[in-house]
Tab-separated table of C-alpha atoms and ligand atoms in Angstrom:
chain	number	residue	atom	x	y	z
A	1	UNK	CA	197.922	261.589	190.051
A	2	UNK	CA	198.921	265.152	188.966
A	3	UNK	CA	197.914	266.819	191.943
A	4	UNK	CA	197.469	265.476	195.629
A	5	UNK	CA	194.339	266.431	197.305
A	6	UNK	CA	194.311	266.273	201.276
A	7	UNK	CA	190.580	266.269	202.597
A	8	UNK	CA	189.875	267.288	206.104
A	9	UNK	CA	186.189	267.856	208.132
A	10	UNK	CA	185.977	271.561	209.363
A	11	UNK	CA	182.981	272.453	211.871
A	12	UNK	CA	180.444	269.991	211.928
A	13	UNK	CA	180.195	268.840	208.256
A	14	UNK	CA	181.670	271.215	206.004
A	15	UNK	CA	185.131	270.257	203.999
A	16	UNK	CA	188.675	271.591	203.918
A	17	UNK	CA	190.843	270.940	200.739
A	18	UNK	CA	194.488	271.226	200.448
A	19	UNK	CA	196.111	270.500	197.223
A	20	UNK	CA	199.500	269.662	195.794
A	21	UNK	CA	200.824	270.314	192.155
A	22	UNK	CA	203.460	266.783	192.446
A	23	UNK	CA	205.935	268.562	190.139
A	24	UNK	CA	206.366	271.715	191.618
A	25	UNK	CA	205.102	271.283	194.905
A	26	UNK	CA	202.543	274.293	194.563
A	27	UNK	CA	199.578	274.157	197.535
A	28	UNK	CA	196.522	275.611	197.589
A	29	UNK	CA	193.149	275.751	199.604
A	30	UNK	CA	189.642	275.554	198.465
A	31	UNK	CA	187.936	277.587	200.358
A	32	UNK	CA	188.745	278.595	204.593
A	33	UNK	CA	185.591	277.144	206.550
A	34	UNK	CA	187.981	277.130	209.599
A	35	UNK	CA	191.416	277.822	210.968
A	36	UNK	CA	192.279	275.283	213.451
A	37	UNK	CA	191.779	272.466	210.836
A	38	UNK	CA	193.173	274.044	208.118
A	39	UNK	CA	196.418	274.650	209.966
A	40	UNK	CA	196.100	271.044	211.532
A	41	UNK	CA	196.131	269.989	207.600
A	42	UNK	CA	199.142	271.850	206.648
A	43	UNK	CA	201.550	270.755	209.875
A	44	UNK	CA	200.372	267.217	208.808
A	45	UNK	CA	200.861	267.496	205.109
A	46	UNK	CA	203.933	269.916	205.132
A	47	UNK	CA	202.278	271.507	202.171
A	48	UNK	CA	202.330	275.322	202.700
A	49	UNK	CA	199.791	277.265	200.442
A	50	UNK	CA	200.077	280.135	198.318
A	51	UNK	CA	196.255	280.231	196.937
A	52	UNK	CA	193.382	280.168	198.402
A	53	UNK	CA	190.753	279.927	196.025
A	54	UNK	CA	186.873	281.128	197.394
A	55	UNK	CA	184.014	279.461	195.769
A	56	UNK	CA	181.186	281.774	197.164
A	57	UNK	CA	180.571	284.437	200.036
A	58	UNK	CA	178.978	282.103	202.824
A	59	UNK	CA	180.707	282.273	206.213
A	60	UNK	CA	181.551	278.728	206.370
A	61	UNK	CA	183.705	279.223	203.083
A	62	UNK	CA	185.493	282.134	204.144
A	63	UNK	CA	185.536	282.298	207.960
A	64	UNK	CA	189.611	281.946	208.012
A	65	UNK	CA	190.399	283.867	205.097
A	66	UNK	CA	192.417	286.409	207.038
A	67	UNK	CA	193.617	284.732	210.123
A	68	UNK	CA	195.541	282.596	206.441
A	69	UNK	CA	196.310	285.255	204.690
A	70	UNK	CA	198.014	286.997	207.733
A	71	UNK	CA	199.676	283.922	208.407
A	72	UNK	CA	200.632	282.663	204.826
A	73	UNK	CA	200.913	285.743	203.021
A	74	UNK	CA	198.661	283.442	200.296
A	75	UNK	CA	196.540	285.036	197.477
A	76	UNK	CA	192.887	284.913	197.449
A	77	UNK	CA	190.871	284.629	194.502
A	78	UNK	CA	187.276	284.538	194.613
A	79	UNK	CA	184.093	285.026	192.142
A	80	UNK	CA	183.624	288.905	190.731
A	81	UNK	CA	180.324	289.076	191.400
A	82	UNK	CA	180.809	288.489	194.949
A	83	UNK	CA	183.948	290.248	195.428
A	84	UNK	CA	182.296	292.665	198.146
A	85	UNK	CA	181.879	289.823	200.281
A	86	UNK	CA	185.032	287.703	200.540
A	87	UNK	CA	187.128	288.795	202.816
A	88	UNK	CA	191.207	289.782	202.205
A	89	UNK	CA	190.122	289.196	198.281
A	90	UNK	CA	193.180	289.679	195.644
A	91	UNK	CA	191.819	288.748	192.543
A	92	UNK	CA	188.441	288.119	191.075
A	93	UNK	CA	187.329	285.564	188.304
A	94	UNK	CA	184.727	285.171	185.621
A	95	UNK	CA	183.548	282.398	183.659
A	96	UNK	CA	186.270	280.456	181.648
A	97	UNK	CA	189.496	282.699	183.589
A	98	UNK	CA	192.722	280.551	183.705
A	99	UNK	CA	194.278	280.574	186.833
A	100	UNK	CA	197.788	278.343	187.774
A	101	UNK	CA	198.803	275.402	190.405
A	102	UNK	CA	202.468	275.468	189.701
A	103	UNK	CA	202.490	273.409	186.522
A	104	UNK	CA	198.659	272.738	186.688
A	105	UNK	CA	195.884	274.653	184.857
A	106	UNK	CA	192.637	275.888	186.695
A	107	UNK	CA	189.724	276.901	185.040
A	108	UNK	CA	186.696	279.059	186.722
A	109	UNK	CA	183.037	277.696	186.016
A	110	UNK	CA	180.556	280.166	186.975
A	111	UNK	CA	177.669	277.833	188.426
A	112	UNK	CA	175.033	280.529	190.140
A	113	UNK	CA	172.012	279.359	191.773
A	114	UNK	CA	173.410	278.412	195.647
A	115	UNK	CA	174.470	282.005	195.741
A	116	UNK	CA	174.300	284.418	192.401
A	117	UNK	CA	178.249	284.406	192.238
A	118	UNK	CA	179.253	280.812	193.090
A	119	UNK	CA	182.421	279.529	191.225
A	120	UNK	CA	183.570	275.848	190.208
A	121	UNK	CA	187.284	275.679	190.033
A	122	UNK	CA	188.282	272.482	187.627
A	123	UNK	CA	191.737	271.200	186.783
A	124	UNK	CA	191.437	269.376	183.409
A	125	UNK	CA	194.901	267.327	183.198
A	126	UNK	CA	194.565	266.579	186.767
A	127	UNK	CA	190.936	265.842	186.435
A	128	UNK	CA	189.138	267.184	189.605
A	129	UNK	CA	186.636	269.579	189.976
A	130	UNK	CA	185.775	271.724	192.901
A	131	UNK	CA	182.219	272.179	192.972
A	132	UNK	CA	181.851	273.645	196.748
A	133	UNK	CA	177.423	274.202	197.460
A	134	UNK	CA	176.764	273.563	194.084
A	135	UNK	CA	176.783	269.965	193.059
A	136	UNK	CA	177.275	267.631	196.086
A	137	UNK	CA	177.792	263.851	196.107
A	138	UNK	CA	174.269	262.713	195.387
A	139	UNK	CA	172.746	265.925	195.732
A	140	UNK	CA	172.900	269.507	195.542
A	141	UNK	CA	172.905	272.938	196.956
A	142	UNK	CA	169.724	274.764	198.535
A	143	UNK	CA	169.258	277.840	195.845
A	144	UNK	CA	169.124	280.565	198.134
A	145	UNK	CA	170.033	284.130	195.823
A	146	UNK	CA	168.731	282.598	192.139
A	147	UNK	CA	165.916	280.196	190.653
A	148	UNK	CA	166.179	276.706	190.306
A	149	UNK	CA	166.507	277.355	186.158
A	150	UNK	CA	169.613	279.156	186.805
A	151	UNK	CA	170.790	276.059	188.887
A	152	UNK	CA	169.589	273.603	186.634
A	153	UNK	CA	171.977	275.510	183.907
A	154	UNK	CA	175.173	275.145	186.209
A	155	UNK	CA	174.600	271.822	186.860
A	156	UNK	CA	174.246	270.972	183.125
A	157	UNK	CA	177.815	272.664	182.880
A	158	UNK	CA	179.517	270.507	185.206
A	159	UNK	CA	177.839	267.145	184.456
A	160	UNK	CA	179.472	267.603	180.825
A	161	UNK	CA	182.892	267.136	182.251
A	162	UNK	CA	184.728	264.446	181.368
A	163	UNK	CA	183.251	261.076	183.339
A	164	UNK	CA	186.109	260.183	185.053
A	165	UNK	CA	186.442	263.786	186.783
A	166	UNK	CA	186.680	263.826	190.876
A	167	UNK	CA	184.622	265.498	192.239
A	168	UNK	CA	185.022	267.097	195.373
A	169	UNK	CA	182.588	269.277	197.538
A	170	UNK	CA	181.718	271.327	200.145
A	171	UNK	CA	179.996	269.587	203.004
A	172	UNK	CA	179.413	265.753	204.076
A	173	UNK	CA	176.115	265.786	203.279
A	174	UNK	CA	175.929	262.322	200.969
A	175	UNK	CA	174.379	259.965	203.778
A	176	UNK	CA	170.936	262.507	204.011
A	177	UNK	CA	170.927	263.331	199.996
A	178	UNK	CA	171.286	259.281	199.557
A	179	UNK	CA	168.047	258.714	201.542
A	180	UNK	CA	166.536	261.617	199.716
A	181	UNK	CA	167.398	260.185	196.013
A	182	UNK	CA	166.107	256.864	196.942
A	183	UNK	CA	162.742	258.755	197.823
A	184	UNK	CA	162.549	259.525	193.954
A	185	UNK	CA	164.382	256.838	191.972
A	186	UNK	CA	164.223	253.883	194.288
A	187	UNK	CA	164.202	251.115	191.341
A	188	UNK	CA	167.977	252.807	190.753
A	189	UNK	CA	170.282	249.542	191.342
A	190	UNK	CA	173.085	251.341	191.272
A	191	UNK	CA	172.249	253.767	193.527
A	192	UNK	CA	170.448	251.319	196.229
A	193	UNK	CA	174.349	249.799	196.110
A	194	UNK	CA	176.019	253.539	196.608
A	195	UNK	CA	173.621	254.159	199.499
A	196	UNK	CA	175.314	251.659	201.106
A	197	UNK	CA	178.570	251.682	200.217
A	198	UNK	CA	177.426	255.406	201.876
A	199	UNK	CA	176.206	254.005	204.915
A	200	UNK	CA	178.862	252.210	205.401
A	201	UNK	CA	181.594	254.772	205.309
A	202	UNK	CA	179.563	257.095	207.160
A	203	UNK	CA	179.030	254.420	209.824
A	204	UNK	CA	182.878	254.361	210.138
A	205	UNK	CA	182.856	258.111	209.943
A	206	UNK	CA	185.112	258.186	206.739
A	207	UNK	CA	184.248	260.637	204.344
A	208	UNK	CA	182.244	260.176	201.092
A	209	UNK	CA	184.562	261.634	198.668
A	210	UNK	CA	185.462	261.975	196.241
A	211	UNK	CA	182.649	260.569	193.890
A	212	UNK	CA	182.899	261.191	189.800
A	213	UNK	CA	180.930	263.114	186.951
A	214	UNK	CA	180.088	259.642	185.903
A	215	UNK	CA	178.814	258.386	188.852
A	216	UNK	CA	176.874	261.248	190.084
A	217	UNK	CA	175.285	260.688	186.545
A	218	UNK	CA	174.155	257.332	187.386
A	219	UNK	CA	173.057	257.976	190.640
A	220	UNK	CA	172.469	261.921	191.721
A	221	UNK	CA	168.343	262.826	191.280
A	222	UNK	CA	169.579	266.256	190.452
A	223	UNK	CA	171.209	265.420	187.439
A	224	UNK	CA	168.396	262.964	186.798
A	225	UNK	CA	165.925	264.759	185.394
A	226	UNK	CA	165.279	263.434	182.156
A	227	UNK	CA	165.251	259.807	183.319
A	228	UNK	CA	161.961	258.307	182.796
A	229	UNK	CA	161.528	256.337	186.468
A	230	UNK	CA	162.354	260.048	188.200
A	231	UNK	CA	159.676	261.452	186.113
A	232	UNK	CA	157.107	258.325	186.553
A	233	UNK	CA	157.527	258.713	190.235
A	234	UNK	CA	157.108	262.534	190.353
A	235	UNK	CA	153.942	262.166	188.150
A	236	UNK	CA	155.739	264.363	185.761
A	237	UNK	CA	156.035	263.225	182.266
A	238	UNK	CA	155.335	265.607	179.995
A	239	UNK	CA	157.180	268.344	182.169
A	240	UNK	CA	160.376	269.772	180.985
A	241	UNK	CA	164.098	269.009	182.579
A	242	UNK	CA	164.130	272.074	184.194
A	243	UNK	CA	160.268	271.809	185.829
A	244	UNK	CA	161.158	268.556	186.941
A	245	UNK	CA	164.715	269.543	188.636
A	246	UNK	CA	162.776	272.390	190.206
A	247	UNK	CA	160.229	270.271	191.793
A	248	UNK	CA	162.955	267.832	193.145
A	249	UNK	CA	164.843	270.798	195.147
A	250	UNK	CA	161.371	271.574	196.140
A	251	UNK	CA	161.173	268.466	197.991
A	252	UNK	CA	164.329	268.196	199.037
A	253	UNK	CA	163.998	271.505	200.668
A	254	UNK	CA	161.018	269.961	203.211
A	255	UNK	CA	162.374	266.390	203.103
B	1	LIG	ZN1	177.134	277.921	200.953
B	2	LIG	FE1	178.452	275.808	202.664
């Protein structure tokens, strides 16, 4: 392990991430959905940060952006597009920017379709991903500002990361999109036995994270679209990827 990830509920169900570059002790945030945790995080951890980086503009990603900043001095850095909307921003990012944790690379996905702006943050030689309201454990975000094409497309980008990648995202939302994917591939034996490896954790009120590239492969509808029992089961054959991914946030929305 490169890089230390502490992972902490904020609000009801949304997450807090503070990370750790191990060689030069480097912290950072992903995203500020609220204060009082966030703090609670760094007293326990000791790890004081000096990023914060902002995935999208939605107020339970940057509700404590300033009450941090003001607090931290850190340095936020947040999507361009949405730049107008993040609150105490520094610096903004495009697709394929570099950014730094201490010794540890960070490279800025732009995966729209959520919101028209929203940013993946990845750290290759760690091998974690932020994905935020864009890919979730077993599901994926609601596509509020773009169509589900342009969601589809992000999606593509970040399930051709390496396998073994951690993912980690925004909200605690696996138990609900696990009920949901069975709904569409429920011959899936591997996910029937991550629903309840699911259940289980949820039951005990542990977090579902992270999960991997690989197994969100295996097991997430939303990155299931070519797979022939999804397809059978949707009566959808002969549609394309992107028609069938469409039609499976369409459900999802009303499920
Ligand atoms: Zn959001
Ligand atoms: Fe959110």
């Amino acid at each position: 392990m490169l890089v230390d990830v502490e992972l902490f509920t904020c609000h009801s169900d949304n997450f807090g991430v503070l990370a750790r570059d191990r060689e030069t002790g480097a912290a950072m945030l992903v995203d500020a959905p609220e204060e009082a945790p966030i703090l609670e995080a760094i007293g326990r951890t000791g790890w004081k940060p000096s990023l914060l980086l902002v995935t999208h503009h939605h107020h339970d990603h940057v509700e404590a952006n300033l009450a941090l900043k003001r607090r931290f001095g850190l340095r936020i850095v947040g999507p361009e597009a949405e730049a107008d909307r993040i609150p105490g921003i520094d610096e903004t990012v495009r697709e394929g920017d570099a950014l730094a944790l201490g010794s540890q690379e960070i490279r800025v996905i732009e995966t729209p379709g959520h919101t028209a702006g929203h940013v993946c943050y990845h750290l290759p030689a760690a091998g974690i991903v932020f994905t935020a309201d864009t890919l979730f454990a077993l599901g994926c975000g609601r596509l509020f500002e773009a169509p589900p094409e342009t969601m589809f497309a992000s999606l593509g980008k970040l399930a051709a990361l390496p396998g073994q990648t951690a993912v980690y995202c925004g909200h605690e939302y696996t138990l609900s999109n696990a009920r949901f994917a069975l709904s569409v591939d429920p011959g899936n034996e591997r996910l029937k036995a991550r629903a309840a490896r699911v259940e289980a954790l949820r039951a005990q009120g542990k977090p579902t994270l992270p999960t991997t590239i690989a197994e969100e492969l295996a097991t997430n509808p939303f990155l299931r679209a070519a797979d022939p029992a999804i397809r059978k089961t949707l009566g959808m054959e002969a549609a394309s990827d992107a028609q069938v991914f469409a039609e499976l946030r369409r459900r999802k929305d009303s499920f």
